[in-house]
PDB file of C-alpha atoms in Angstrom:
ATOM      1  CA  MET U   1       0.000   0.000   0.000  1.00 39.00           C
ATOM      2  CA  GLY U   2       1.526   3.253  -1.109  1.00 40.00           C
ATOM      3  CA  THR U   3       0.696   6.615   0.311  1.00 39.00           C
ATOM      4  CA  VAL U   4       1.786   9.960  -1.018  1.00 41.00           C
ATOM      5  CA  ARG U   5       3.840  11.732   1.605  1.00 41.00           C
ATOM      6  CA  PRO U   6       3.929  15.499   1.708  1.00 47.00           C
ATOM      7  CA  GLY U   7       7.162  16.357  -0.020  1.00 61.00           C
ATOM      8  CA  GLY U   8       7.212  12.952  -1.717  1.00 76.00           C
ATOM      9  CA  ARG U   9       8.056  12.178  -5.315  1.00 76.00           C
ATOM     10  CA  THR U  10       4.976  13.957  -6.711  1.00 81.00           C
ATOM     11  CA  ALA U  11       5.915  17.175  -4.922  1.00 83.00           C
ATOM     12  CA  ARG U  12       9.558  16.869  -6.026  1.00 88.00           C
ATOM     13  CA  VAL U  13       8.544  16.319  -9.654  1.00 90.00           C
ATOM     14  CA  ARG U  14       6.195  19.322  -9.566  1.00 89.00           C
ATOM     15  CA  GLU U  15       8.882  21.506  -8.006  1.00 90.00           C
ATOM     16  CA  ALA U  16      11.504  20.445 -10.565  1.00 93.00           C
ATOM     17  CA  VAL U  17       9.151  20.887 -13.524  1.00 92.00           C
ATOM     18  CA  LEU U  18       7.903  24.296 -12.385  1.00 91.00           C
ATOM     19  CA  ARG U  19      11.467  25.470 -11.763  1.00 91.00           C
ATOM     20  CA  ALA U  20      12.493  24.314 -15.247  1.00 93.00           C
ATOM     21  CA  ALA U  21       9.421  25.926 -16.808  1.00 90.00           C
ATOM     22  CA  GLY U  22      10.105  29.220 -15.044  1.00 87.00           C
ATOM     23  CA  ASP U  23      13.736  29.176 -16.133  1.00 90.00           C
ATOM     24  CA  LEU U  24      12.805  28.437 -19.733  1.00 89.00           C
ATOM     25  CA  LEU U  25      10.134  31.147 -19.759  1.00 85.00           C
ATOM     26  CA  ALA U  26      12.620  33.672 -18.366  1.00 82.00           C
ATOM     27  CA  GLU U  27      15.222  32.689 -20.972  1.00 87.00           C
ATOM     28  CA  LYS U  28      13.140  32.207 -24.112  1.00 86.00           C
ATOM     29  CA  GLY U  29       9.661  33.596 -23.473  1.00 81.00           C
ATOM     30  CA  PHE U  30       6.382  31.797 -23.994  1.00 80.00           C
ATOM     31  CA  VAL U  31       7.157  30.842 -27.597  1.00 82.00           C
ATOM     32  CA  GLY U  32      10.273  29.020 -26.380  1.00 85.00           C
ATOM     33  CA  LEU U  33       8.421  27.021 -23.744  1.00 86.00           C
ATOM     34  CA  ASP U  34       8.601  23.414 -24.923  1.00 89.00           C
ATOM     35  CA  LEU U  35       7.279  20.619 -22.708  1.00 90.00           C
ATOM     36  CA  ALA U  36       9.925  18.149 -23.860  1.00 90.00           C
ATOM     37  CA  GLU U  37      12.681  20.649 -22.985  1.00 92.00           C
ATOM     38  CA  VAL U  38      11.048  21.290 -19.616  1.00 92.00           C
ATOM     39  CA  GLY U  39      11.073  17.543 -18.934  1.00 93.00           C
ATOM     40  CA  ARG U  40      14.737  17.285 -19.953  1.00 93.00           C
ATOM     41  CA  ARG U  41      15.742  20.159 -17.679  1.00 94.00           C
ATOM     42  CA  ALA U  42      13.662  18.802 -14.798  1.00 93.00           C
ATOM     43  CA  GLU U  43      15.130  15.339 -15.377  1.00 93.00           C
ATOM     44  CA  VAL U  44      11.738  13.717 -15.745  1.00 92.00           C
ATOM     45  CA  GLY U  45      10.249  11.932 -18.708  1.00 86.00           C
ATOM     46  CA  LYS U  46       8.423  14.128 -21.173  1.00 83.00           C
ATOM     47  CA  THR U  47       5.401  11.829 -20.865  1.00 88.00           C
ATOM     48  CA  THR U  48       5.228  12.785 -17.178  1.00 89.00           C
ATOM     49  CA  VAL U  49       5.067  16.442 -18.149  1.00 90.00           C
ATOM     50  CA  TYR U  50       2.478  15.864 -20.887  1.00 87.00           C
ATOM     51  CA  ARG U  51       0.348  13.617 -18.673  1.00 89.00           C
ATOM     52  CA  ARG U  52       0.292  15.983 -15.695  1.00 89.00           C
ATOM     53  CA  TRP U  53       0.126  19.387 -17.420  1.00 88.00           C
ATOM     54  CA  GLY U  54      -1.112  18.554 -20.926  1.00 84.00           C
ATOM     55  CA  SER U  55      -0.001  21.789 -22.566  1.00 84.00           C
ATOM     56  CA  THR U  56       2.251  24.789 -22.124  1.00 84.00           C
ATOM     57  CA  THR U  57      -0.724  26.822 -20.924  1.00 82.00           C
ATOM     58  CA  GLY U  58      -1.529  24.183 -18.302  1.00 83.00           C
ATOM     59  CA  LEU U  59       2.052  24.366 -17.132  1.00 86.00           C
ATOM     60  CA  VAL U  60       2.002  28.182 -16.998  1.00 84.00           C
ATOM     61  CA  ALA U  61      -1.271  28.099 -15.047  1.00 81.00           C
ATOM     62  CA  ASP U  62       0.285  25.804 -12.439  1.00 84.00           C
ATOM     63  CA  LEU U  63       3.437  27.926 -12.322  1.00 84.00           C
ATOM     64  CA  LEU U  64       1.367  31.036 -11.595  1.00 81.00           C
ATOM     65  CA  LEU U  65      -0.591  29.173  -8.923  1.00 79.00           C
ATOM     66  CA  GLU U  66       2.668  28.119  -7.274  1.00 80.00           C
ATOM     67  CA  MET U  67       4.008  31.691  -7.483  1.00 78.00           C
ATOM     68  CA  ALA U  68       0.851  33.086  -5.881  1.00 73.00           C
ATOM     69  CA  GLU U  69       0.994  30.522  -3.078  1.00 73.00           C
ATOM     70  CA  GLY U  70       4.664  31.250  -2.424  1.00 70.00           C
ATOM     71  CA  SER U  71       4.471  35.047  -2.580  1.00 71.00           C
ATOM     72  CA  VAL U  72       5.543  37.167   0.350  1.00 66.00           C
ATOM     73  CA  SER U  73       2.761  37.972   2.817  1.00 73.00           C
ATOM     74  CA  ARG U  74       1.589  41.544   3.106  1.00 79.00           C
ATOM     75  CA  ALA U  75       3.218  43.954   5.481  1.00 79.00           C
ATOM     76  CA  GLU U  76       1.437  45.618   8.371  1.00 86.00           C
ATOM     77  CA  THR U  77       3.194  48.871   9.149  1.00 91.00           C
ATOM     78  CA  GLY U  78       0.369  50.624  10.981  1.00 93.00           C
ATOM     79  CA  SER U  79      -0.351  53.181   8.253  1.00 96.00           C
ATOM     80  CA  LEU U  80      -1.772  52.985   4.769  1.00 97.00           C
ATOM     81  CA  LEU U  81       1.192  54.833   3.296  1.00 97.00           C
ATOM     82  CA  GLY U  82       3.629  52.440   4.968  1.00 97.00           C
ATOM     83  CA  ASP U  83       1.691  49.427   3.728  1.00 97.00           C
ATOM     84  CA  LEU U  84       1.457  50.811   0.185  1.00 97.00           C
ATOM     85  CA  ARG U  85       5.196  51.531   0.229  1.00 97.00           C
ATOM     86  CA  ALA U  86       5.852  47.935   1.259  1.00 96.00           C
ATOM     87  CA  ASN U  87       3.580  46.675  -1.523  1.00 96.00           C
ATOM     88  CA  ALA U  88       5.162  48.898  -4.181  1.00 97.00           C
ATOM     89  CA  GLN U  89       8.690  47.909  -3.161  1.00 95.00           C
ATOM     90  CA  LEU U  90       7.753  44.210  -3.177  1.00 93.00           C
ATOM     91  CA  VAL U  91       6.300  44.522  -6.680  1.00 94.00           C
ATOM     92  CA  ARG U  92       9.361  46.502  -7.824  1.00 96.00           C
ATOM     93  CA  ARG U  93      11.780  43.907  -6.432  1.00 93.00           C
ATOM     94  CA  THR U  94       9.818  41.097  -8.079  1.00 90.00           C
ATOM     95  CA  LEU U  95       9.678  42.787 -11.476  1.00 92.00           C
ATOM     96  CA  THR U  96      13.375  43.699 -11.424  1.00 94.00           C
ATOM     97  CA  ASP U  97      14.501  40.262 -10.283  1.00 88.00           C
ATOM     98  CA  GLU U  98      16.722  38.695 -12.945  1.00 86.00           C
ATOM     99  CA  ARG U  99      14.470  35.642 -13.150  1.00 82.00           C
ATOM    100  CA  GLN U 100      11.041  36.918 -12.135  1.00 84.00           C
ATOM    101  CA  GLY U 101      11.064  40.032 -14.334  1.00 86.00           C
ATOM    102  CA  PRO U 102      11.533  38.186 -17.643  1.00 84.00           C
ATOM    103  CA  LEU U 103       9.153  35.465 -16.451  1.00 84.00           C
ATOM    104  CA  PHE U 104       6.387  38.007 -15.832  1.00 85.00           C
ATOM    105  CA  LYS U 105       6.997  39.639 -19.214  1.00 86.00           C
ATOM    106  CA  ALA U 106       6.688  36.257 -20.915  1.00 84.00           C
ATOM    107  CA  VAL U 107       3.498  35.340 -19.068  1.00 85.00           C
ATOM    108  CA  ILE U 108       1.905  38.746 -19.694  1.00 88.00           C
ATOM    109  CA  ALA U 109       2.762  38.499 -23.389  1.00 85.00           C
ATOM    110  CA  ALA U 110       1.306  34.993 -23.577  1.00 82.00           C
ATOM    111  CA  ALA U 111      -1.857  36.097 -21.756  1.00 86.00           C
ATOM    112  CA  THR U 112      -2.638  38.584 -24.515  1.00 87.00           C
ATOM    113  CA  CYS U 113      -3.219  35.769 -26.998  1.00 83.00           C
ATOM    114  CA  ASP U 114      -4.029  32.700 -24.895  1.00 82.00           C
ATOM    115  CA  GLU U 115      -7.214  32.561 -22.831  1.00 87.00           C
ATOM    116  CA  ARG U 116      -6.048  29.874 -20.393  1.00 83.00           C
ATOM    117  CA  THR U 117      -2.840  31.789 -19.638  1.00 85.00           C
ATOM    118  CA  ALA U 118      -4.884  34.976 -19.217  1.00 90.00           C
ATOM    119  CA  ASP U 119      -7.195  33.194 -16.761  1.00 88.00           C
ATOM    120  CA  ALA U 120      -4.189  31.952 -14.779  1.00 86.00           C
ATOM    121  CA  LEU U 121      -2.634  35.419 -14.744  1.00 90.00           C
ATOM    122  CA  HIS U 122      -5.904  36.977 -13.594  1.00 91.00           C
ATOM    123  CA  ALA U 123      -6.158  34.389 -10.809  1.00 87.00           C
ATOM    124  CA  PHE U 124      -2.574  35.154  -9.748  1.00 87.00           C
ATOM    125  CA  TYR U 125      -3.278  38.891  -9.476  1.00 90.00           C
ATOM    126  CA  ALA U 126      -6.607  38.295  -7.738  1.00 91.00           C
ATOM    127  CA  THR U 127      -4.785  36.249  -5.091  1.00 88.00           C
ATOM    128  CA  ARG U 128      -2.171  38.949  -4.549  1.00 89.00           C
ATOM    129  CA  ILE U 129      -4.711  41.777  -4.423  1.00 93.00           C
ATOM    130  CA  LYS U 130      -6.841  39.832  -1.936  1.00 92.00           C
ATOM    131  CA  GLU U 131      -3.722  39.340   0.226  1.00 91.00           C
ATOM    132  CA  TRP U 132      -3.089  43.097   0.382  1.00 94.00           C
ATOM    133  CA  ALA U 133      -6.679  44.430   0.510  1.00 95.00           C
ATOM    134  CA  PRO U 134      -6.923  44.181   4.332  1.00 96.00           C
ATOM    135  CA  CYS U 135      -4.381  46.995   4.716  1.00 96.00           C
ATOM    136  CA  VAL U 136      -6.910  49.326   3.072  1.00 97.00           C
ATOM    137  CA  GLU U 137      -9.728  47.941   5.218  1.00 97.00           C
ATOM    138  CA  GLN U 138      -7.625  48.720   8.287  1.00 97.00           C
ATOM    139  CA  ALA U 139      -6.976  52.235   6.959  1.00 97.00           C
ATOM    140  CA  ILE U 140     -10.741  52.757   6.622  1.00 98.00           C
ATOM    141  CA  ARG U 141     -11.221  51.698  10.255  1.00 97.00           C
ATOM    142  CA  ARG U 142      -8.414  54.065  11.344  1.00 97.00           C
ATOM    143  CA  GLY U 143     -10.075  56.924   9.447  1.00 97.00           C
ATOM    144  CA  GLU U 144      -7.172  57.414   7.037  1.00 97.00           C
ATOM    145  CA  VAL U 145      -9.399  57.059   3.979  1.00 98.00           C
ATOM    146  CA  PRO U 146     -13.150  57.563   3.484  1.00 98.00           C
ATOM    147  CA  GLU U 147     -15.762  54.909   4.175  1.00 97.00           C
ATOM    148  CA  GLY U 148     -16.629  53.149   0.951  1.00 97.00           C
ATOM    149  CA  THR U 149     -13.047  53.119  -0.337  1.00 98.00           C
ATOM    150  CA  ASP U 150     -12.600  50.077  -2.583  1.00 98.00           C
ATOM    151  CA  PRO U 151      -9.591  48.173  -1.182  1.00 97.00           C
ATOM    152  CA  TYR U 152      -9.062  46.254  -4.419  1.00 97.00           C
ATOM    153  CA  GLU U 153      -8.893  49.431  -6.520  1.00 98.00           C
ATOM    154  CA  VAL U 154      -6.324  50.955  -4.152  1.00 98.00           C
ATOM    155  CA  ILE U 155      -4.049  47.906  -4.366  1.00 97.00           C
ATOM    156  CA  ARG U 156      -4.400  47.768  -8.159  1.00 97.00           C
ATOM    157  CA  ALA U 157      -3.530  51.463  -8.378  1.00 98.00           C
ATOM    158  CA  VAL U 158      -0.274  51.178  -6.457  1.00 97.00           C
ATOM    159  CA  SER U 159       1.168  48.477  -8.710  1.00 95.00           C
ATOM    160  CA  ALA U 160      -0.218  49.682 -12.057  1.00 96.00           C
ATOM    161  CA  PRO U 161       2.548  52.246 -12.748  1.00 97.00           C
ATOM    162  CA  LEU U 162       5.184  49.596 -12.049  1.00 96.00           C
ATOM    163  CA  TYR U 163       3.687  47.096 -14.480  1.00 94.00           C
ATOM    164  CA  TYR U 164       3.345  49.899 -17.026  1.00 95.00           C
ATOM    165  CA  ARG U 165       7.084  50.484 -16.822  1.00 95.00           C
ATOM    166  CA  LEU U 166       7.753  46.747 -17.143  1.00 92.00           C
ATOM    167  CA  VAL U 167       5.687  46.120 -20.270  1.00 89.00           C
ATOM    168  CA  ALA U 168       4.946  49.452 -21.935  1.00 90.00           C
ATOM    169  CA  SER U 169       7.387  52.300 -21.354  1.00 92.00           C
ATOM    170  CA  GLY U 170      10.580  50.464 -20.452  1.00 89.00           C
ATOM    171  CA  ASP U 171      11.432  53.256 -18.005  1.00 94.00           C
ATOM    172  CA  PRO U 172      13.553  52.211 -15.026  1.00 93.00           C
ATOM    173  CA  LEU U 173      11.819  50.371 -12.217  1.00 95.00           C
ATOM    174  CA  ASP U 174      13.702  52.025  -9.385  1.00 96.00           C
ATOM    175  CA  GLU U 175      12.896  52.740  -5.757  1.00 96.00           C
ATOM    176  CA  ALA U 176      11.859  56.293  -6.616  1.00 97.00           C
ATOM    177  CA  CYS U 177       9.098  55.177  -8.988  1.00 97.00           C
ATOM    178  CA  ALA U 178       7.815  52.709  -6.382  1.00 97.00           C
ATOM    179  CA  GLU U 179       7.779  55.506  -3.807  1.00 98.00           C
ATOM    180  CA  ARG U 180       5.867  57.798  -6.189  1.00 98.00           C
ATOM    181  CA  ALA U 181       3.319  55.057  -6.868  1.00 98.00           C
ATOM    182  CA  ALA U 182       2.707  54.555  -3.145  1.00 98.00           C
ATOM    183  CA  VAL U 183       2.498  58.270  -2.308  1.00 98.00           C
ATOM    184  CA  ALA U 184       0.202  59.058  -5.260  1.00 98.00           C
ATOM    185  CA  THR U 185      -2.105  56.145  -4.488  1.00 98.00           C
ATOM    186  CA  GLU U 186      -2.331  57.045  -0.806  1.00 98.00           C
ATOM    187  CA  ALA U 187      -3.093  60.701  -1.640  1.00 98.00           C
ATOM    188  CA  ALA U 188      -5.772  59.686  -4.137  1.00 98.00           C
ATOM    189  CA  ALA U 189      -7.303  57.266  -1.631  1.00 98.00           C
ATOM    190  CA  ARG U 190      -7.399  59.982   1.055  1.00 97.00           C
ATOM    191  CA  ALA U 191      -9.108  62.304  -1.431  1.00 97.00           C
ATOM    192  CA  GLY U 192     -11.801  59.698  -2.085  1.00 97.00           C
ATOM    193  CA  ALA U 193     -10.747  58.736  -5.610  1.00 97.00           C
ATOM    194  CA  TYR U 194     -11.398  55.028  -4.952  1.00 97.00           C
ATOM    195  CA  THR U 195     -14.761  55.221  -3.209  1.00 96.00           C
ATOM    196  CA  ARG U 196     -17.549  53.062  -4.614  1.00 89.00           C
TER     197      ARG U 196
END
């Protein structure tokens, strides 16, 4: 009688395959993501990869799920501005990481033309926004922002300028731009720009 132990072979195979997929995405983009190459790099049979994930989009969806589950928890600094600064700096560090930055570019590019990848990307962002929304709810209770402020819109607003720089303008993603994003979002939230 066999039982699957946490951290057993199934978990090791998933970890190796997702690591290989992430590396390949970062190196070659979505068009270079080949399941047979992923299997070779992960040192598992390509049939294992095909059987478990079925397609490159299935693999990307699982990779995004794993990234969402493993993301850093939100900060609690005691002020909305402090929390938004922590969020903006976390996003900036992720997008400028030598592996994560190219990986996100590849996934975002793929999501523009593949519905399953888009769904996985949307689920990833929904998970991250839900993780950070309570800092806005706490700010409402502290009276920092008006009642009726939409926590999800505030969190989207702080990261939007950073993603714009990553995929549209190509401008540097430095600490100063993250600081501006946090300060501008907090000021707009205080002014009631995100009330429902």
